[in-house]
CSV table of C-alpha atoms and ligand atoms in Angstrom, one decimal:
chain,number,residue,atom,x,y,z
Q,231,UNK,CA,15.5,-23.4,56.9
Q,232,UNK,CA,15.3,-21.0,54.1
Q,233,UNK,CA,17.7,-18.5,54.0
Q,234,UNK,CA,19.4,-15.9,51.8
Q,235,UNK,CA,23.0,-16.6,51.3
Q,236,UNK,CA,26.0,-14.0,49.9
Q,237,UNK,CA,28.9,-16.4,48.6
Q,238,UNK,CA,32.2,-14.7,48.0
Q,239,UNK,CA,34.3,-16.9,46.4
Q,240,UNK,CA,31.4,-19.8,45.0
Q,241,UNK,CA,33.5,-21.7,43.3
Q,242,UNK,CA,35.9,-22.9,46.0
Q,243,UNK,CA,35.6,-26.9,46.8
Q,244,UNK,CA,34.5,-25.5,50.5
Q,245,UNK,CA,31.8,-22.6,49.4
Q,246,UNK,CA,30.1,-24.9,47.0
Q,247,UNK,CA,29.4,-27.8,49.6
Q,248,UNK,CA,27.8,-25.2,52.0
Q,249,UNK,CA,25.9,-23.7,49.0
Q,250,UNK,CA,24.8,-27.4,48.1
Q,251,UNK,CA,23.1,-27.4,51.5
Q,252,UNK,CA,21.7,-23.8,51.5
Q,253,UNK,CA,20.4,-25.0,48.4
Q,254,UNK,CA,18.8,-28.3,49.2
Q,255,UNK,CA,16.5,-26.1,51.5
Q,256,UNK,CA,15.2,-24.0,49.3
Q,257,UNK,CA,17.5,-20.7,49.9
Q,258,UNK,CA,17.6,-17.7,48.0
Q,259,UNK,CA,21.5,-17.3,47.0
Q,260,UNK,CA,23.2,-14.9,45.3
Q,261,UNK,CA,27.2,-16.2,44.4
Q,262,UNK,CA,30.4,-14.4,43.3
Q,263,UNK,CA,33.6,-15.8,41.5
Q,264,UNK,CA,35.5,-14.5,39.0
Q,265,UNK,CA,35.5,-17.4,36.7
Q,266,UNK,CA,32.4,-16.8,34.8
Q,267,UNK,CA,31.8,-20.6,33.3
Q,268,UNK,CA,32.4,-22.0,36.7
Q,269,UNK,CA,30.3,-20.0,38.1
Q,270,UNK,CA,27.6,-20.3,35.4
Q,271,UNK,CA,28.0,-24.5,36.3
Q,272,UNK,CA,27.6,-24.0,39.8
Q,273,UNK,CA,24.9,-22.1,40.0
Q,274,UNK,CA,23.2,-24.7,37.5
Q,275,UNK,CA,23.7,-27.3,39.8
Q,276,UNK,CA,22.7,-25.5,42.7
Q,277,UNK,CA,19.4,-24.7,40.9
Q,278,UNK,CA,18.8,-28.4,40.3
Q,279,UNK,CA,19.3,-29.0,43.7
Q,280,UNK,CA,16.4,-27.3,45.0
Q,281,UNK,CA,17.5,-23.4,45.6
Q,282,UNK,CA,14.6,-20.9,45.5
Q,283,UNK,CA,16.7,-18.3,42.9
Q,284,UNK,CA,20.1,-18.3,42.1
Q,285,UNK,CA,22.0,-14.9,41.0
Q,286,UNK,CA,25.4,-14.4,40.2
Q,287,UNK,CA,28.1,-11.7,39.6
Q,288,UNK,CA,31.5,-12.7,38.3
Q,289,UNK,CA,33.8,-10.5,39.3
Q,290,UNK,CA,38.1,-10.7,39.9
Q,291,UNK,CA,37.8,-9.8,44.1
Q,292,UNK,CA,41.3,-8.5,43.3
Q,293,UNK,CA,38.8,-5.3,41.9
Q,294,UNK,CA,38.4,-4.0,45.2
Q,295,UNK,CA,36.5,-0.6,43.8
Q,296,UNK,CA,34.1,-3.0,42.6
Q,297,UNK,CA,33.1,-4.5,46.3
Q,298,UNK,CA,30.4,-1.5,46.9
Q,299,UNK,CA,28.7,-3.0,43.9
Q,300,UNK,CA,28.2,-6.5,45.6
Q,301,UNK,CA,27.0,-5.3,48.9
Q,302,UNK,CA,24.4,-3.4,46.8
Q,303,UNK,CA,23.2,-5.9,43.9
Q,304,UNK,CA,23.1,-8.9,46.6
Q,305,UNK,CA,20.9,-6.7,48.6
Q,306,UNK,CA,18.8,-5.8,45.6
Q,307,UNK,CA,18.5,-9.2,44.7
Q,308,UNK,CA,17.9,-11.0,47.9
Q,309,UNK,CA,16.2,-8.3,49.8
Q,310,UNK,CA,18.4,-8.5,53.0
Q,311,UNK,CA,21.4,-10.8,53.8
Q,312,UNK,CA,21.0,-13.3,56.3
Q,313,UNK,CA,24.0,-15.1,55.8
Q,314,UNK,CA,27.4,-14.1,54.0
Q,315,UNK,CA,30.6,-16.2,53.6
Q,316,UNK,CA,33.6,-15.1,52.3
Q,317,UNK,CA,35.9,-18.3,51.0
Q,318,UNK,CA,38.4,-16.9,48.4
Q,319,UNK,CA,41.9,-17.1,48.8
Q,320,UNK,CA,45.1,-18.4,47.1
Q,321,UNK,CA,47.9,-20.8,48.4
Q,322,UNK,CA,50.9,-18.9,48.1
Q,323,UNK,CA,54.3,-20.0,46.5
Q,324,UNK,CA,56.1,-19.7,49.8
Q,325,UNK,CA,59.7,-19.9,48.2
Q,326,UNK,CA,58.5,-17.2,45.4
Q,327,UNK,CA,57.4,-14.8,48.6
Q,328,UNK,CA,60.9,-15.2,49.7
Q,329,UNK,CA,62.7,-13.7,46.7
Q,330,UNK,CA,59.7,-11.4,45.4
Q,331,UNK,CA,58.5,-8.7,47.4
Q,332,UNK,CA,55.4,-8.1,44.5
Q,333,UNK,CA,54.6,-12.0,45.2
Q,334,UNK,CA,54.1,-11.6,48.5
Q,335,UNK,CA,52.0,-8.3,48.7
Q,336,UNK,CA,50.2,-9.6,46.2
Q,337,UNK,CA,49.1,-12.8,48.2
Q,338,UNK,CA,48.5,-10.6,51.2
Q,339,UNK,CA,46.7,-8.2,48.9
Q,340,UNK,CA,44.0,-11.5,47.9
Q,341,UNK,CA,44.1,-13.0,51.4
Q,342,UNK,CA,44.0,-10.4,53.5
Q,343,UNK,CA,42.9,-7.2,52.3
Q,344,UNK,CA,40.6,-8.0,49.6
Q,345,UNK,CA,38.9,-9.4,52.4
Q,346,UNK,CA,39.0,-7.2,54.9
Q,347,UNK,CA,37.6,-4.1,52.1
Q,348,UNK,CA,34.9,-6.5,51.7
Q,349,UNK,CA,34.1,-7.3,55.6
Q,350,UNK,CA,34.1,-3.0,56.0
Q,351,UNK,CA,31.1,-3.2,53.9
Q,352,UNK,CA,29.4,-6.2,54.9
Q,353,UNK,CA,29.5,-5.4,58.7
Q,354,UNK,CA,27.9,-1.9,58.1
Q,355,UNK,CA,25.2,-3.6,56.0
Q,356,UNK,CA,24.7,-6.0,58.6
Q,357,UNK,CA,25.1,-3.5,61.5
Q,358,UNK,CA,22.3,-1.5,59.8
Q,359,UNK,CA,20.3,-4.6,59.1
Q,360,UNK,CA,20.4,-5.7,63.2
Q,361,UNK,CA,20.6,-9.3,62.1
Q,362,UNK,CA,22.5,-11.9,60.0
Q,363,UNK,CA,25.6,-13.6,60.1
Q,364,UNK,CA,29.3,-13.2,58.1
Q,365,UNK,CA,31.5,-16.5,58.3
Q,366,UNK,CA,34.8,-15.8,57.0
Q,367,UNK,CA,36.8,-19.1,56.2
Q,368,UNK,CA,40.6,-18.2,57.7
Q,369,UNK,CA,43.0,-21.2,58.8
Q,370,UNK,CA,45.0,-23.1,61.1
Q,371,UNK,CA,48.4,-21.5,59.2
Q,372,UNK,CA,47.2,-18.0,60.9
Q,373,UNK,CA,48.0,-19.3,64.6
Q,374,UNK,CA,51.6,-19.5,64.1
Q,375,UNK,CA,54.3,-18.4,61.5
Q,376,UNK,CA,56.2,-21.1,60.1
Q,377,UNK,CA,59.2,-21.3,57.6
Q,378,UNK,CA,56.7,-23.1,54.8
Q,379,UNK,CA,53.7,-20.7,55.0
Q,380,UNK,CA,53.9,-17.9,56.9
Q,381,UNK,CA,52.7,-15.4,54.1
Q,382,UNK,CA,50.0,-17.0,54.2
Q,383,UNK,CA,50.0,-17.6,57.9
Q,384,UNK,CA,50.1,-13.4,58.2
Q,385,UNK,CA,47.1,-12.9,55.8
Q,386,UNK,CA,44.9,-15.1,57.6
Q,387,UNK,CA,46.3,-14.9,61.1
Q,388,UNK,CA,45.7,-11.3,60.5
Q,389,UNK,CA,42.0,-11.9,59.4
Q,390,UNK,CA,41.5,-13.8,62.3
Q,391,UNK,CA,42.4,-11.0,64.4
Q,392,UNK,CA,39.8,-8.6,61.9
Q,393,UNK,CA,37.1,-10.6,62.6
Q,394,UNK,CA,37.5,-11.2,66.3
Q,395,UNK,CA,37.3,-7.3,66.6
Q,396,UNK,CA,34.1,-7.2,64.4
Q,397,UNK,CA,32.7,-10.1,66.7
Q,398,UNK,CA,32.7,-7.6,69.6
Q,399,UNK,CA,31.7,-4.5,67.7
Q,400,UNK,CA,29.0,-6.2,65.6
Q,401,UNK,CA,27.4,-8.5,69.0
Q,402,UNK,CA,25.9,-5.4,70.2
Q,403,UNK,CA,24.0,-5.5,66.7
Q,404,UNK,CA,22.5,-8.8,67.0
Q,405,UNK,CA,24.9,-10.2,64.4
Q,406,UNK,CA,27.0,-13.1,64.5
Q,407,UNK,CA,30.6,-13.2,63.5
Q,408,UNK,CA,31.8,-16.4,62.3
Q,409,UNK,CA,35.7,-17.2,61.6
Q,410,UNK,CA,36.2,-20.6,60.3
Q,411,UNK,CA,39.3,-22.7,60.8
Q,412,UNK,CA,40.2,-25.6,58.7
Q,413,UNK,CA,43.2,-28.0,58.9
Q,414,UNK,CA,44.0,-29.3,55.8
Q,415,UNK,CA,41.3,-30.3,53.2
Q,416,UNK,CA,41.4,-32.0,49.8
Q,417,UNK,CA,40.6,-29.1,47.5
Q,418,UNK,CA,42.4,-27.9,44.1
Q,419,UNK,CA,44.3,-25.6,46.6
Q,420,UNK,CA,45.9,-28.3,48.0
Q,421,UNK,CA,46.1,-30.5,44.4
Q,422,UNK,CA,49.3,-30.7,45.0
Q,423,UNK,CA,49.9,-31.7,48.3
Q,424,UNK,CA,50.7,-35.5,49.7
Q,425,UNK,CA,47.5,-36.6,51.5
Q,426,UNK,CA,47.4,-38.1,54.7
Q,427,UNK,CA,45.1,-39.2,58.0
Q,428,UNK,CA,44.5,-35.4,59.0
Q,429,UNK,CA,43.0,-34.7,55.6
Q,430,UNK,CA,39.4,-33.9,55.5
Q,431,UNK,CA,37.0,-34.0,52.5
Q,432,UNK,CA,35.2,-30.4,51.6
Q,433,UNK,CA,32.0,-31.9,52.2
Q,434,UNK,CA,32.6,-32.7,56.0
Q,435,UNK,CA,34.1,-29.1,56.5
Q,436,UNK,CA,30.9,-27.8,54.4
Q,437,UNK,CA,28.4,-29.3,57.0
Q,438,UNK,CA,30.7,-28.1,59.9
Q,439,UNK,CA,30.4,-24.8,58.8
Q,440,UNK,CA,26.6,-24.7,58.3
Q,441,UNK,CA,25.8,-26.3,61.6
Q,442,UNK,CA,28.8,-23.7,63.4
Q,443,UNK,CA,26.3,-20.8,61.7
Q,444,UNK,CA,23.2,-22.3,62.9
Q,445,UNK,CA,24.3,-22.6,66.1
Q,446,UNK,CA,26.0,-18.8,65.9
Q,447,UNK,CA,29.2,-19.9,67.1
Q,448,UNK,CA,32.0,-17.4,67.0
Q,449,UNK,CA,35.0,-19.8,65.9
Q,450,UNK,CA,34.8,-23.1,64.3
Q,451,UNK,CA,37.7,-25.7,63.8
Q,452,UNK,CA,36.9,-28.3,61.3
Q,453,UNK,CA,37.8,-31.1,61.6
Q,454,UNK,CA,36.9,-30.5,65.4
Q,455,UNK,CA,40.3,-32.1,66.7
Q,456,UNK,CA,42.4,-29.2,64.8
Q,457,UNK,CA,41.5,-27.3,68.0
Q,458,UNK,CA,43.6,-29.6,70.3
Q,459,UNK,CA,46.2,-29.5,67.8
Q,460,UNK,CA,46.6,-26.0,67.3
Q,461,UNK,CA,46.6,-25.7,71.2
Q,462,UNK,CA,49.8,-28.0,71.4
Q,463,UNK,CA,51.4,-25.8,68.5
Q,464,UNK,CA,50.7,-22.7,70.2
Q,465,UNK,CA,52.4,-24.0,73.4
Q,466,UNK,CA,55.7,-24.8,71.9
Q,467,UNK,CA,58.4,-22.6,73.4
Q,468,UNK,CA,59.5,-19.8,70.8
Q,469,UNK,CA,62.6,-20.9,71.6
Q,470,UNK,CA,62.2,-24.5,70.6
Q,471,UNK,CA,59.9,-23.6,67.7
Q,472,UNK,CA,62.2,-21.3,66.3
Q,473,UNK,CA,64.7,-24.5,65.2
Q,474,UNK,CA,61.8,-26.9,64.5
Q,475,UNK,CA,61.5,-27.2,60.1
Q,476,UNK,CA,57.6,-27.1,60.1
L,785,LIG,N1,42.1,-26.4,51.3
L,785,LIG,C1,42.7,-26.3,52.5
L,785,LIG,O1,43.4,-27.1,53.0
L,785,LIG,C2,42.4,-25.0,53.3
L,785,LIG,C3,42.8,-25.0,54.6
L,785,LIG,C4,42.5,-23.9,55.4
L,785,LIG,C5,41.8,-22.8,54.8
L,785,LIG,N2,41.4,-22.9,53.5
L,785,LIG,C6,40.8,-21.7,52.9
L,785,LIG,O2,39.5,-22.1,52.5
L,785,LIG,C7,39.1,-21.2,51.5
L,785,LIG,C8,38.5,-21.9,50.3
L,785,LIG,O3,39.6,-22.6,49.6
L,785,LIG,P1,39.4,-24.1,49.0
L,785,LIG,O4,40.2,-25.0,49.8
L,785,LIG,O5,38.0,-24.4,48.8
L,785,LIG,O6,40.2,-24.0,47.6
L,785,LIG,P2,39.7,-23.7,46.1
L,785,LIG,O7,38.7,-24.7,45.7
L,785,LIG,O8,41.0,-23.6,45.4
L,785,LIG,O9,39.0,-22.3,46.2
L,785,LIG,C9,39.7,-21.1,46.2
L,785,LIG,C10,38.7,-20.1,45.5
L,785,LIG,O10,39.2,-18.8,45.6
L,785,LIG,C11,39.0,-18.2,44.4
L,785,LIG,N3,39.8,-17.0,44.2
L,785,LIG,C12,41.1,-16.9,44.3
L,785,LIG,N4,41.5,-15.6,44.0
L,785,LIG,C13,40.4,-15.0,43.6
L,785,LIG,C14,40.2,-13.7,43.1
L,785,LIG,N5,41.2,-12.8,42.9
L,785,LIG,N6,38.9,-13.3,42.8
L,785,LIG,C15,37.9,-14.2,43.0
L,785,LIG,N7,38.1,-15.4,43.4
L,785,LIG,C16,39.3,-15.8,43.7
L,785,LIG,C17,39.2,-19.2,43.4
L,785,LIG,O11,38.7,-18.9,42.1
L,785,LIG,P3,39.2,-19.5,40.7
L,785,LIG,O12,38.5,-20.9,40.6
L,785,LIG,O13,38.8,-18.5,39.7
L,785,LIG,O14,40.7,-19.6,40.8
L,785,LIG,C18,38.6,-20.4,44.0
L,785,LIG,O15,37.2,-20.5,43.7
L,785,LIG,C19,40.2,-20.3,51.2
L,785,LIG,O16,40.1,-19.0,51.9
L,785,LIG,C20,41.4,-21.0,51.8
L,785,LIG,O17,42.5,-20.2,52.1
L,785,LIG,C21,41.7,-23.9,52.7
């Protein structure tokens, strides 16, 4: 079905397979990414594969005085949103975090805040609008702090929290609030990373995530069995957790 799309962060391994789909059926998308030949390549190739217009704005999402400006030339291009997903983020140096407090607000800065300024805005658009839906890729690492990751685990454990409270305020709108879980996929986040059985390819997590907004599902754990996982993980005593080296 044709749609129009807002992508934050368009040139992720992740945004551009969803965009690949909104795109094969004839959407109307309008992309951001701060890396302006990227961005220039994907929307290329999105054009090519079928995609009514394609618009883009590149733009560091660091900028967060600049977010007003996305909410308002994505509406002046598409003519309503009926879909927005927000898919930056950065893998933090854990063991930089550690020793450098500007390293660590800085990651929670990208990966939380940035994209919490930019949900504020979206959910009034889409609160006025009475229709639509925001899907907001968080992870897995925001159920439960561990030694390796848990900057990141904060920033998107904390998003996760955001977005649940949106869900409820935003239902009453008629708009669907999406917050997407991935395990681990093979991305250039995760370039350097030792690959195993769990790992899923951005494509599979891509089509989870359109069929999770069709269906206007409120969370989505791709791959599926991540759920089960995470439920195990949740359940380990703090106690026992606590001298675990995860
Ligand atoms: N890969 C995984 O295993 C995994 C698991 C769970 C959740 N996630 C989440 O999935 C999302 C997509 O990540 P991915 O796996 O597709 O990795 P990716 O291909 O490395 O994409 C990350 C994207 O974020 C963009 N970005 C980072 N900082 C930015 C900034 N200040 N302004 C604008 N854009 C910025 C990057 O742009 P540049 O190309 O310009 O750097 C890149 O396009 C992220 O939110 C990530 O946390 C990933």
């Amino acid at each position: 079905m044709m749609s129009r799309v807002l992508i934050i962060g368009a040139t992720s391994a992740i945004a551009q397979e969803v965009a690949k789909i909104y795109a094969a059926s004839g959407s109307k998308l309008f992309l951001i990414a701060r890396n302006s030949r990227k961005l220039e390549q994907v929307a290329q190739d999105l054009s090519v594969r079928g995609a009514d217009s394609v618009e883009m704005l590149p733009l560091d999402l660091a900028d967060i005085e600049r977010h007003e400006e996305i909410v308002a030339t994505t509406d002046k291009f598409l003519g309503g949103i009926d879909i927005a997903l927000i898919a930056h983020g950065t893998l933090p140096d854990q063991e930089a975090c550690v020793t450098s407090v500007n390293d660590t607000l800085r990651e929670l800065q990208i990966n939380l805040l940035s994209t919490i300024s930019l949900l504020t805005l979206l959910a009034n658009y889409f609160e006025k609008q009475g229709s639509g839906c925001i899907a907001v890729i968080s992870s897995v690492a925001g159920e439960r702090g561990r030694q390796s990751n848990y900057v990141y685990g904060a920033a998107k454990g904390g998003l996760s929290i955001f977005l649940q409270g949106l869900r409820n305020r935003l239902c009453k709108a008629g708009v669907c609030v999406l917050t997407i879980k991935p395990g681990f996929v093979i991305t250039p986040m995760t370039a350097d990373f030792k690959k195993g059985f769990l790992w899923a390819q951005p494509r599979q997590v891509g089509e989870a995530i359109v069929t999770a907004i069709q269906k206007r599902k409120n969370v989505v754990y791709v791959p599926w069995f991540w759920r089960w996982i995470m439920l195990i993980i949740r359940n380990i005593p703090e106690n026992i957790f606590k001298r675990m080296s995860l």
